[in-house]
Every structure is written in structure tokens, then in C-alpha cells.
Coordinates of C-alpha atoms in Angstrom, one line a residue:
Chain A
X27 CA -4.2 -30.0 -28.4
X28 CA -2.8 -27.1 -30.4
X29 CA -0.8 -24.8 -29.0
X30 CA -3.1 -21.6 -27.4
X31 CA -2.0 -18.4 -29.6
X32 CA -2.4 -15.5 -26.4
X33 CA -3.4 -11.8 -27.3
X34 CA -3.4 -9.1 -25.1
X35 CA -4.7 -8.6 -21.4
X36 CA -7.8 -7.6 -20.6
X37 CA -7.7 -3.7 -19.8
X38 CA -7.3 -2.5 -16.2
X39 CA -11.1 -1.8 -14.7
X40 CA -9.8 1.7 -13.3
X41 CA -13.2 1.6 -11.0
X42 CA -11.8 -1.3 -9.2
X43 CA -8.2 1.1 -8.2
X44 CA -8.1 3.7 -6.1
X45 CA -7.8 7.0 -8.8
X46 CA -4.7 9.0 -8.7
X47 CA -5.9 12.0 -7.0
X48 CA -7.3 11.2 -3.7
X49 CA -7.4 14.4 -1.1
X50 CA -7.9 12.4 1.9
X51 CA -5.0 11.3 1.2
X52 CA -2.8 14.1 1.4
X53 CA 0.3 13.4 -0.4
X54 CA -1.1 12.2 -3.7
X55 CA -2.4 15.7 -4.0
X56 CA 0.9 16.8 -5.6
X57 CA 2.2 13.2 -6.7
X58 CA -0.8 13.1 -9.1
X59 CA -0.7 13.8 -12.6
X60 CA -3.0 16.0 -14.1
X61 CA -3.3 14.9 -17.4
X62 CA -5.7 11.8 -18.2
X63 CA -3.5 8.3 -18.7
X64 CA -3.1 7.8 -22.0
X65 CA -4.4 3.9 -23.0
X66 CA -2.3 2.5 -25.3
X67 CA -2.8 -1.2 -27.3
X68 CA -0.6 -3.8 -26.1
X69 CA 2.7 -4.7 -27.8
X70 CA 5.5 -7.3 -27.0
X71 CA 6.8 -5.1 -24.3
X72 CA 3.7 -5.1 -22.4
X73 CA 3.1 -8.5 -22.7
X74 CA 6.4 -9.8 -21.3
X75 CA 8.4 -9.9 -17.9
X76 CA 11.0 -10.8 -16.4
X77 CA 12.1 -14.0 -15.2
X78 CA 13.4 -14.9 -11.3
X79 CA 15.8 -17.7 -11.0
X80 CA 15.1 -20.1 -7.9
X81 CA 18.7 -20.4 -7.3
X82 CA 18.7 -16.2 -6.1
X83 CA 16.9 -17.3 -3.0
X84 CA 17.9 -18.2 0.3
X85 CA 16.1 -21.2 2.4
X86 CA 14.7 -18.1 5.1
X87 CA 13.6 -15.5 2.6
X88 CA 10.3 -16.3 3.2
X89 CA 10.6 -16.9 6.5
X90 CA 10.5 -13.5 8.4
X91 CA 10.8 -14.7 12.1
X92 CA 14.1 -16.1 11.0
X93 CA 15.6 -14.2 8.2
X94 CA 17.0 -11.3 10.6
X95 CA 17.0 -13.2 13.7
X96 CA 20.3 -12.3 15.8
X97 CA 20.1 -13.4 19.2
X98 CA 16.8 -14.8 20.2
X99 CA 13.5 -14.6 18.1
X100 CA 11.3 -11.7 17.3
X101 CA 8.3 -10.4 20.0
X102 CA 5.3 -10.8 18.6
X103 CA 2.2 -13.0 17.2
X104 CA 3.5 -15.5 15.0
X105 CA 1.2 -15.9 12.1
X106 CA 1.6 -17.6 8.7
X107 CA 0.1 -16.4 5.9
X108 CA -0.7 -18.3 2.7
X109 CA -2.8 -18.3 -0.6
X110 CA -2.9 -18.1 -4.6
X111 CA -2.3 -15.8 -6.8
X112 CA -4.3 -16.1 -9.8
X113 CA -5.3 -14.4 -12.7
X114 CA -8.8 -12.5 -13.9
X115 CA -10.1 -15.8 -15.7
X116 CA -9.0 -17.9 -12.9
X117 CA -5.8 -20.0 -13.6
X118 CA -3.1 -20.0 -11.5
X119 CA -0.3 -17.6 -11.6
X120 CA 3.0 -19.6 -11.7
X121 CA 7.0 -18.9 -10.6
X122 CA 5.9 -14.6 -9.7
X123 CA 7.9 -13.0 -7.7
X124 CA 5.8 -11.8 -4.5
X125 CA 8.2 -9.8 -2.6
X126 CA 6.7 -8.3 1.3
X127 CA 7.6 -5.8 4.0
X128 CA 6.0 -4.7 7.2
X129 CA 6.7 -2.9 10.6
X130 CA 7.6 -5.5 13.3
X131 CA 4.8 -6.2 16.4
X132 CA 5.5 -2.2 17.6
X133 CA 3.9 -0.7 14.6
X134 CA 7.7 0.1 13.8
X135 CA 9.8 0.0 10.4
X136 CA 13.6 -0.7 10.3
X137 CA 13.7 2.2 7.8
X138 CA 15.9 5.4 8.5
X139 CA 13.1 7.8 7.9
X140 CA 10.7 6.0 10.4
X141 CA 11.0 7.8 13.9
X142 CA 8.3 6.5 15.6
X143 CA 8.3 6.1 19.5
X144 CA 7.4 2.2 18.7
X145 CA 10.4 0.0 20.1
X146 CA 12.7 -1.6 17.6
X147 CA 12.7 -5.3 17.4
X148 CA 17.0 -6.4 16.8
X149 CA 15.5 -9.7 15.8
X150 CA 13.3 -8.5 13.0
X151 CA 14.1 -7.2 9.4
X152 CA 10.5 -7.3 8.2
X153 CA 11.4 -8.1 4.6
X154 CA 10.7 -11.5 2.5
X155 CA 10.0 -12.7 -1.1
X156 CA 9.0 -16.1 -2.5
X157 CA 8.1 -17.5 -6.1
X158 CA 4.7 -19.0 -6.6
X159 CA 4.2 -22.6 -7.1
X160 CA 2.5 -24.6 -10.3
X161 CA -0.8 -24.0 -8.7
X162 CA 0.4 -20.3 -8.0
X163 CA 0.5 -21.2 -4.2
X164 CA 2.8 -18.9 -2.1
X165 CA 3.4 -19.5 2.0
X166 CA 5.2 -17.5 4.0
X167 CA 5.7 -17.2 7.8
X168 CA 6.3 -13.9 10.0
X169 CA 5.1 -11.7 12.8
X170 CA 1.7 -9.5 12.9
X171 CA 2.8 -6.1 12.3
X172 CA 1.0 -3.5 14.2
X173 CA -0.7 -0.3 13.7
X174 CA 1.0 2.9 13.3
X175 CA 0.3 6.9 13.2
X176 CA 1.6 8.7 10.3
X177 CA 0.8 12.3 10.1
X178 CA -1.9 12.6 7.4
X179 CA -4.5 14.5 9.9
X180 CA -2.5 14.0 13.2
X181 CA -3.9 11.7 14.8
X182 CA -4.1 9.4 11.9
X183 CA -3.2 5.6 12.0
X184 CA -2.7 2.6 9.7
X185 CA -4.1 -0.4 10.3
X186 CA -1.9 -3.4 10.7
X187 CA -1.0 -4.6 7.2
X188 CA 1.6 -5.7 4.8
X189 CA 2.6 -4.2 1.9
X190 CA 3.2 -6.8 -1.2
X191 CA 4.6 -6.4 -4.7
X192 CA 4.0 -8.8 -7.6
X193 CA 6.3 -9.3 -10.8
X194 CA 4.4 -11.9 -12.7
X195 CA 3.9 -12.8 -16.5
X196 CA 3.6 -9.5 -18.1
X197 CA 4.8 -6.2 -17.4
X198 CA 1.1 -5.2 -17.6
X199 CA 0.6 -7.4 -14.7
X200 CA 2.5 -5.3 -12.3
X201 CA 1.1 -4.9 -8.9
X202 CA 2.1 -3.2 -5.6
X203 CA -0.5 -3.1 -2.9
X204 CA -1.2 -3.8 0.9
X205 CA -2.9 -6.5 2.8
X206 CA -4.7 -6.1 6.5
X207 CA -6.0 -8.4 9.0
X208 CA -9.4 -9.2 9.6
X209 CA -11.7 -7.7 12.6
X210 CA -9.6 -5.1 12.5
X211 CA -11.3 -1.5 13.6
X212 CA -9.2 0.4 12.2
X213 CA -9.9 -0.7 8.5
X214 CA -12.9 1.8 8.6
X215 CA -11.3 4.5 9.0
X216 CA -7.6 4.5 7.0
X217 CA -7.6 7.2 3.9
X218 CA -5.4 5.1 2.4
X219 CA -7.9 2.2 2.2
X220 CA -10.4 4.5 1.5
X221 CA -9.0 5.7 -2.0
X222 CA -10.6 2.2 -3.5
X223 CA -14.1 3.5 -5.0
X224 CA -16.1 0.3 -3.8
X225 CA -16.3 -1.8 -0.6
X226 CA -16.0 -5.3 -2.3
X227 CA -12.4 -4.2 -3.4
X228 CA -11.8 -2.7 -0.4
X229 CA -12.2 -5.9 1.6
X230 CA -10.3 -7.8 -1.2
X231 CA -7.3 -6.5 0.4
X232 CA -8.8 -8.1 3.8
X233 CA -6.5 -11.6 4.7
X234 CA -9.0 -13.8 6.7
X235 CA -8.5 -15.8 9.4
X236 CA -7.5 -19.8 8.2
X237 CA -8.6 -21.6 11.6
X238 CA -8.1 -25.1 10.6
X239 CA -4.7 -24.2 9.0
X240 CA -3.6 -22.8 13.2
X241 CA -0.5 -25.0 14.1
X242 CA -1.2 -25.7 17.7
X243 CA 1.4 -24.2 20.5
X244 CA 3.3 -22.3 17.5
X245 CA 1.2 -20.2 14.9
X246 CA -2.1 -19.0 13.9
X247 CA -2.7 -18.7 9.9
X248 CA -4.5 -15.8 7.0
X249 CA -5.9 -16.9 4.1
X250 CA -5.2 -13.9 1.8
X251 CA -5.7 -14.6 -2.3
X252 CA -4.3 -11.9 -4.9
X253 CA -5.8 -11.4 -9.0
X254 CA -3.7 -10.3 -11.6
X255 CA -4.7 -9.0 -14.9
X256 CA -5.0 -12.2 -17.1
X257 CA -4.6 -12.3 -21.2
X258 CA -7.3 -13.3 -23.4
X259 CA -6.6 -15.9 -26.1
X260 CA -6.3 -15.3 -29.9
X261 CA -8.7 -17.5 -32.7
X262 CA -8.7 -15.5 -34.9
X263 CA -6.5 -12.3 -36.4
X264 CA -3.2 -12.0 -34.1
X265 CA -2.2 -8.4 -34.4
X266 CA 0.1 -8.2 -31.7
X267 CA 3.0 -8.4 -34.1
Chain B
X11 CA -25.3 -7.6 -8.1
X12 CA -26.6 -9.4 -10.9
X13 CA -26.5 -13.0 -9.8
X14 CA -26.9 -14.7 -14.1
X15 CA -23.5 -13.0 -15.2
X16 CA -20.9 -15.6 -15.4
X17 CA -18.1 -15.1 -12.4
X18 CA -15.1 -13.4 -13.9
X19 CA -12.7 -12.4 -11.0
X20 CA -11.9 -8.5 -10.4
X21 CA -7.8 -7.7 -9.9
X22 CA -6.9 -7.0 -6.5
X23 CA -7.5 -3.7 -6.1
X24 CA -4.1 -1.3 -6.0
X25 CA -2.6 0.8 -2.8
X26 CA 0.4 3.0 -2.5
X27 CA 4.0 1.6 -2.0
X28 CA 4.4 3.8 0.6
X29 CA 7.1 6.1 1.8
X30 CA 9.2 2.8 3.4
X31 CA 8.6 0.3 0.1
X32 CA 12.9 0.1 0.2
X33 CA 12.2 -2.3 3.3
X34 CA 10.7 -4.6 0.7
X35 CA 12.2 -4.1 -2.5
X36 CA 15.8 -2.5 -1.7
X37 CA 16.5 -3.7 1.4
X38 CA 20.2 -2.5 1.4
X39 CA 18.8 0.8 0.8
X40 CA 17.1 0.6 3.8
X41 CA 20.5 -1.1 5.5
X42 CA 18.7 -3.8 5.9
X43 CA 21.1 -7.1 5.3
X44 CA 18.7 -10.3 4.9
X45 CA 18.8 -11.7 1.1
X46 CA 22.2 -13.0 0.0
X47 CA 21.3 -12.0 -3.5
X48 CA 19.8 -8.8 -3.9
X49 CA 18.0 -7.0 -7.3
X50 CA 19.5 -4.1 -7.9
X51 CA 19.9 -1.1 -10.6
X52 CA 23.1 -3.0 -12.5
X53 CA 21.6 -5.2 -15.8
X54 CA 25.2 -5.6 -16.8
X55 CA 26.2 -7.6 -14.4
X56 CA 26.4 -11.0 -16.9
X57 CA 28.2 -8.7 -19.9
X58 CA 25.1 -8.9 -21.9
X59 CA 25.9 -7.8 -25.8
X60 CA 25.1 -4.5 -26.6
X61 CA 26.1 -0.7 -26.3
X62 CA 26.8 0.3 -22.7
X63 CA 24.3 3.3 -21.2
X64 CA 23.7 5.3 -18.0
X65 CA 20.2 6.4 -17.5
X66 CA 19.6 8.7 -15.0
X67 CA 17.1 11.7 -14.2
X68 CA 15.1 12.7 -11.0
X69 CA 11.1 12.4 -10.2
X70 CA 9.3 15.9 -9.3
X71 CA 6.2 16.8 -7.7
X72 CA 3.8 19.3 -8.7
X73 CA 5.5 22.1 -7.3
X74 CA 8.8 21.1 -9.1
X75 CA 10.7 19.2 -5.8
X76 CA 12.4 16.2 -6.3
X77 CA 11.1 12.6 -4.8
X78 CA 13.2 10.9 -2.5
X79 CA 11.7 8.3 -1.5
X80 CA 10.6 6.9 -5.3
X81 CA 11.4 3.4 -6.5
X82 CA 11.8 2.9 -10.2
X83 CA 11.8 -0.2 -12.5
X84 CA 13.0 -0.6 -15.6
X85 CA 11.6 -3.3 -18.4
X86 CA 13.8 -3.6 -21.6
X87 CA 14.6 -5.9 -25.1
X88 CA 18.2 -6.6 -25.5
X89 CA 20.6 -5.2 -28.1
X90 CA 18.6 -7.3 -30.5
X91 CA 15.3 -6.4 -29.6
X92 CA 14.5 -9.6 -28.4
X93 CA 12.9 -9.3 -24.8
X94 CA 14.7 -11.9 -22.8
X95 CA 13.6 -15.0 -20.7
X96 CA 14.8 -18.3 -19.4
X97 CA 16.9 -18.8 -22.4
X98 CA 19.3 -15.6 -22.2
X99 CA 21.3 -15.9 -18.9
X100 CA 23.6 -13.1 -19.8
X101 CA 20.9 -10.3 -20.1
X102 CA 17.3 -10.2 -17.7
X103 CA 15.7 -7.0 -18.9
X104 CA 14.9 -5.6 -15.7
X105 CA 16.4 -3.7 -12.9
X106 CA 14.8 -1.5 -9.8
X107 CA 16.4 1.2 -7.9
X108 CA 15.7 3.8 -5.6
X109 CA 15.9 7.4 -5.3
X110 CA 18.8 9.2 -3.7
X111 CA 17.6 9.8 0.0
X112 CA 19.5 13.2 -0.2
X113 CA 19.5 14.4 -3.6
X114 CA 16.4 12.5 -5.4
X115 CA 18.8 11.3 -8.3
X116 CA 18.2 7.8 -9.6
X117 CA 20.0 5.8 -12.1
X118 CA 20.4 2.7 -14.1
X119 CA 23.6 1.1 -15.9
X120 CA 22.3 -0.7 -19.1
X121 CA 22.7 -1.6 -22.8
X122 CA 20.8 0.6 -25.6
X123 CA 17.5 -1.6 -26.1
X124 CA 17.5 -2.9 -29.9
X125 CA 14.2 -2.1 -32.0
X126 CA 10.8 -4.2 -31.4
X127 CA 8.2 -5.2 -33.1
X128 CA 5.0 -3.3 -32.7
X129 CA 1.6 -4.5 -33.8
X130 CA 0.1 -5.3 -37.2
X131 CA 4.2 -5.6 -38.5
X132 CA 5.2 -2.1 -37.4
X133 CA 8.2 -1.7 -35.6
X134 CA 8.2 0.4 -32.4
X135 CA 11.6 2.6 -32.0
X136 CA 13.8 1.4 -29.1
X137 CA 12.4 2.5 -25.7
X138 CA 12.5 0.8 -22.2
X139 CA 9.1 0.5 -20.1
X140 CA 9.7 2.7 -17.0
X141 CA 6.9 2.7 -13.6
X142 CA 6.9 4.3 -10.4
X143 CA 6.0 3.4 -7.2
X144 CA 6.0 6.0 -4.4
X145 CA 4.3 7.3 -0.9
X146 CA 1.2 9.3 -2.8
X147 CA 1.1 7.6 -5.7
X148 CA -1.6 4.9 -5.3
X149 CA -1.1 3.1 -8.4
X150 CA 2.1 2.5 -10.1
X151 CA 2.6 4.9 -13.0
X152 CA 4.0 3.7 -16.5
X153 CA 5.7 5.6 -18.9
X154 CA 8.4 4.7 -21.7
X155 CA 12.0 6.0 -22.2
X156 CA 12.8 7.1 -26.3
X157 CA 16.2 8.4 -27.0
X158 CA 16.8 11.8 -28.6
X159 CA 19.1 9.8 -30.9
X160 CA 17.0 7.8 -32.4
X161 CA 15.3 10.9 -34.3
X162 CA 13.8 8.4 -37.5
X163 CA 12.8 5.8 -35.4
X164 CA 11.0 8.0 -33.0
X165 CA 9.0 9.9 -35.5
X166 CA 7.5 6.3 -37.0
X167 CA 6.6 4.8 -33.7
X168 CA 3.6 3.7 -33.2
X169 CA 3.0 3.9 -29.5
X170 CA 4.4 8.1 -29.6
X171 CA 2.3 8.5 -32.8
X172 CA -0.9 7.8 -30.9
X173 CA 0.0 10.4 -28.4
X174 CA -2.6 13.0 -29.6
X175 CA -0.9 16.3 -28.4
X176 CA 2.3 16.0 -30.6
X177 CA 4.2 18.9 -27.8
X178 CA 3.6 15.6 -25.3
X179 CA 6.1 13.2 -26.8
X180 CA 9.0 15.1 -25.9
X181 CA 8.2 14.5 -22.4
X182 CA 9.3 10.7 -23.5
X183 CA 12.6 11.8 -25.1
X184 CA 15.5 11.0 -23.3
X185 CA 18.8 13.4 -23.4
X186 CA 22.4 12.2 -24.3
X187 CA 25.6 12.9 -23.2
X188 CA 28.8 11.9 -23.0
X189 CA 30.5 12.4 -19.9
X190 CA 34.1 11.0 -19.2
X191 CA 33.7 8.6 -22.0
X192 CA 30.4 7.3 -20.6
X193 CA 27.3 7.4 -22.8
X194 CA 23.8 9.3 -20.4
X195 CA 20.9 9.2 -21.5
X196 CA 18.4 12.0 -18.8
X197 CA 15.7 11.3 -18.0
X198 CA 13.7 13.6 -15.5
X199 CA 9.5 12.5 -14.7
X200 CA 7.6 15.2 -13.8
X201 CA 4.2 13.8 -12.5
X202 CA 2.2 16.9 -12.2
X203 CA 2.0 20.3 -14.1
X204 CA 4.2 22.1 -16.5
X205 CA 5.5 19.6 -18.8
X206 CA 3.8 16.9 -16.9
X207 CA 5.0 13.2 -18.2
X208 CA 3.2 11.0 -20.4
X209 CA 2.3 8.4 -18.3
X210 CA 0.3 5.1 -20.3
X211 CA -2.6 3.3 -19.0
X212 CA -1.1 -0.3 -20.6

């Protein structure tokens, strides 16, 4: 077989991403540009990324029960969560970075801004990162975060989630966004969640529960599956360069 | 739904980084000590070839205040234009840092990216890929770094050219310096209002 000749990605569907200004969410009022985005055509710095050696990671990153573990291990449900990342067109997403964080089983971040009455947990960092496999298969293993209030209207409050960042393939491909955990009430009513136009995205950010994948006496398990922009190939003209 | 369209997959939809997305992606910022080796805002750390720069700036809001709690990522060719991967060790490309917690300042220690090719045989002038994530912003915004000395190259390329309100591009044009022998390049993004940034749908 001849070697595939790639073009560009396929542009962003903006309807499927929350737009910039959103006033129910009160801070991207003033963190949202006025102006339209302006679309450009790809070129070779879109198109590329970089590249995360193997070797950088330790045997716990993606381990969060472990990875900050001091004395004892960290309160809370221990879940693991797994999936595939793939692209638009379906194939699988391979060696991207997919870097999370999250509060620990309080609803509480080890972060110096976060004051929240939520107890600290010395046993949890509530950081990891892995590299997807050949079939774009990540795994990792930590505890459920829980809900927290944030001051948006005062008496507003997150549902338990956690946030997730991919570097893949092509700059263009760059992705930060948030997961949350099925059944949960609170999904309904988060303005955060709400800034995605349609309810099919919305629960695309929705990890479900992975029964038969529950290791008895240790851990329950999500499912949770992420898409990336994916590139189109080229048969014909190749005017990327 | 239309059920006789074939089934093409939609992109997970984007949310905000949040106003804690160190925990996750600076960890030290957040004095959090977990990875032994952490990503930082240093891309000369293998002595890749090339002209040594600073880039540094601050992110402001609509009414002009700084962010502190923005995380920036940079994407860059090497001296040669040549966008690295597996094959060149010494130089990565890439590099994230945060805000200042205090001030809002940011900042990067790099080489001066080489000229790339654009589309159709153009060339694009030298410029590094730039996106911000913060608490607010619910999708990460993209812009590109030019240098204000790279006048010739700047007035060819192709990606400023089809920026439709000439006044616009100079929001792209970084400012340079010398300070104690050091080369700066500024950089300051202002996301909404006077002057507002160019930011790219890409």
C-alpha cells in the first residue's frame, strides 16, 4: 500500500463547543473576546505537535491513590477510570498525552487559592497523566472527587468531575475539558456544563458506569471515551506546502 | 436525527480549565510535588541550536486587569524552521507556564523560530503558536507570536495577510528588547476590548 499523503483537519463544529461568551457563567463575561475568531487554513504549524517521551514518566503517575500517598491511603471511593481516545473518523489516537486533576473525596483542591471548608486529604495530590496506547487506550486509577460550591450565584456547586487535557497529533487537536459521573443530579444544573449548546454533547462529557470492569473488594470502574479533531486525507492536489 | 447519514463522530465537546488547571498541568506551581519530571516554561534545556530569546507579556481582561491564574502554551519550529519530533532530542517545540499568582507576568526562555513553509510554496514569517487556557475562558484561545524584527517577513505572510483589518496585525507583533544582554521579545494578550488580540479559529 502507498503511503497516505494527510491534508488538513476537519474544521472545529463551533455548535458542538460551548461559545466564548456565556453569561451564566459569570467570569467569561470579561475573559471573552469580542471580535469574531478569525479561521485561518491550516499550515505545517497547525498540523504538528509535540512529542512525549515514555521515559519522563514515573510507574504512579497514573495512579492517583498512590502518587501522593504519605502515610496511609487516601479517604474516599476508589474508582478506575478507562477508555479511548479517538479521532472524528474513528481511528485510534496513539502515544497523547492525557494529563488530569481533581479535588480529593471533600470536594477540595490542593491549590493555594482553594479555601473551601472541605477537609484536606495529606494522602492525595489529585494530579496524573498517561500516554495512550496503539489502540489509543488510556487507564488510570484514583479517588471520586466530590462536588464543590464556587461562588458564581452563591449557592452554586460543581458536580463531581475531572478536568482533563489532551496534547495529541496536531496542535489543532488541542483539547482541555472536564468529565462527570453518571446519575449525578447535579449535572442539570451546573452553568458551566450548560455553556455546551446541545444535550448530546453535553452528556458526551458524562463517564458511565463499567460494571463488569468492578474489581471485587477494591474498585468500581467509568467508561469515559474522548474525540479529537481527526485530518482528512489528500488524493489529489496537496497544498499544504 | 437523521438515521441514513453515515456515523461520523462529533469532538468531545470543550469546558473551561478552570481557575485550579496548575493542579494538573503545573503541579509545582500549585506546590504540589508528584511527577519526578515535570514540563515546564524552559525549551532550552537540551542546548537546542539557535538564537537565545525571552518571551514574556501578561493576559488582560476586558477591563484591562491582568490574569493570574492563566496557563500558556507555546508551539514552535526550530532555528531551522523545521518543527521537531522523535528525531530532534535536543529541541521539543513546546513549553507551558503559568501566570504569576501575584503579578500576572508569564514568560518563556526559547530560541528565535526559523522561517516555515506556508501553503501552495509560500513561506510564513517566523512566529510561535500561542493558546490560553483559563477560569472563563471555555475554549482554549489561539493566537500566533510575530516579531517586530522581522519587518519583511511579516509584511509577506500569509497567515497576517489574511487578517482583513490591516490595524489587527499589530496585536500579533511582538516587542524587542535587550535587557542586560538578554534578547525580549513582549508580548501582552488582551482578550477583550481596545486593542483586543487576534485570536485564530485553526
Amino acid at each position: 500500500m502507498s503511503q497516505i499523503l494527510l491534508g488538513t483537519y476537519a474544521q472545529r463544529n463551533t455548535d458542538d463547543h460551548p461559545p466564548a461568551y456565556t453569561p451564566g457563567y459569570k467570569t467569561s463575561v470579561l475573559r471573552s473576546p469580542k471580535n469574531a475568531l478569525i479561521a485561518i487554513a491550516e499550515t505545517l504549524t497547525e498540523v504538528t505537535a509535540p512529542h512525549f517521551s515514555a521515559d519522563h514518566f514515573g510507574a504512579k503517575d497514573n495512579d492517583l491513590i498512590l502518587n501522593y500517598a504519605k502515610d496511609g491511603l487516601p479517604i474516599g471511593e476508589r474508582v478506575i477510570v478507562h477508555g479511548y481516545v479517538r479521532d472524528q473518523f474513528g481511528r485510534p489516537v496513539k502515544n497523547a498525552l492525557l494529563e488530569v486533576w481533581q479535588a480529593n473525596a471533600s470536594g477540595r483542591y490542593r491549590h493555594p487559592n482553594d479555601t473551601y471548608i472541605g477537609a484536606m486529604d495529606p494522602n492525595f495530590g489529585g494530579c496524573g497523566r498517561m500516554l495512550t496506547d496503539q489502540n489509543g487506550y488510556y487507564v488510570f486509577r484514583t479517588i471520586k472527587p466530590g462536588p464543590y460550591p464556587w461562588r458564581n450565584r452563591i449557592n452554586e456547586w460543581r458536580p463531581a468531575h475531572i478536568h482533563f487535557s489532551l496534547i495529541a497529533d496536531g496542535w489543532a487537536q488541542r483539547l482541555i475539558s472536564q468529565f462527570y459521573f453518571e446519575g449525578d443530579t447535579l449535572i442539570d444544573s451546573c452553568p458551566i456544563i450548560q455553556t455546551i449548546p446541545s444535550e448530546e454533547q453535553r452528556r458526551a462529557l458524562i463517564a458511565l458506569e463499567d460494571k463488569s470492569n468492578f474489581i471485587e473488594a477494591d474498585s468500581r470502574c467509568y467508561r469515559f471515551d474522548i474525540t479529537l479533531r481527526g485530518r482528512r486525507a489528500t488524493y489529489f492536489e496537496n497544498d499544504l506546502t | 436525527m437523521n438515521n441514513w447519514n453515515f456515523q461520523e463522530l462529533h469532538e468531545t465537546p470543550s469546558q473551561t480549565g478552570g481557575p485550579y488547571v496548575h493542579i494538573g498541568l503545573l503541579p509545582q506551581q500549585a506546590e504540589i510535588e508528584v511527577f519526578e519530571y515535570n514540563y515546564d516554561n524552559n525549551l532550552l534545556k537540551n542546548n537546542p541550536q539557535g538564537e537565545r530569546i525571552r518571551l514574556e507579556g501578561q493576559v488582560f481582561d476586558g477591563l484591562g486587569l491582568p490574569l493570574r491564574d492563566v496557563l500558556l502554551e507555546i508551539w514552535q519550529a526550530d532555528t531551522n524552521g523545521v518543527y521537531p519530533d522523535q528525531t530532534n532530542p535536543n529541541f521539543q517545540g513546546w513549553g507551558r507556564t503559568g501566570a504569576d499568582f501575584t503579578s500576572g507576568f508569564w514568560s518563556f526562555n526559547t530560541i528565535k523560530p526559523g522561517a516555515v513553509p506556508g501553503r501552495k510554496g509560500s513561506m510564513q514569517a517566523p512566529h510561535i503558536a500561542l493558546v490560553i487556557f483559563a477560569r472563563g475562558i471555555n475554549i482554549g484561545l489561539n493566537t500566533r507570536i510575530y516579531f517586530e524584527d522581522e519587518k519583511t517577513a511579516n509584511a509577506q505572510d500569509p497567515i497576517l495577510n489574511s487578517i482583513e483589518w490591516a490595524p489587527r496585525r499589530q496585536t500579533l507583533i511582538a516587542k524587542r528588547e535587550e535587557r542586560d544582554g538578554e534578547i525580549i521579545y513582549r508580548f501582552d494578550v488582551r482578550i477583550q476590548g481596545e486593542n483586543e488580540t487576534v485570536f485564530f479559529d485553526i
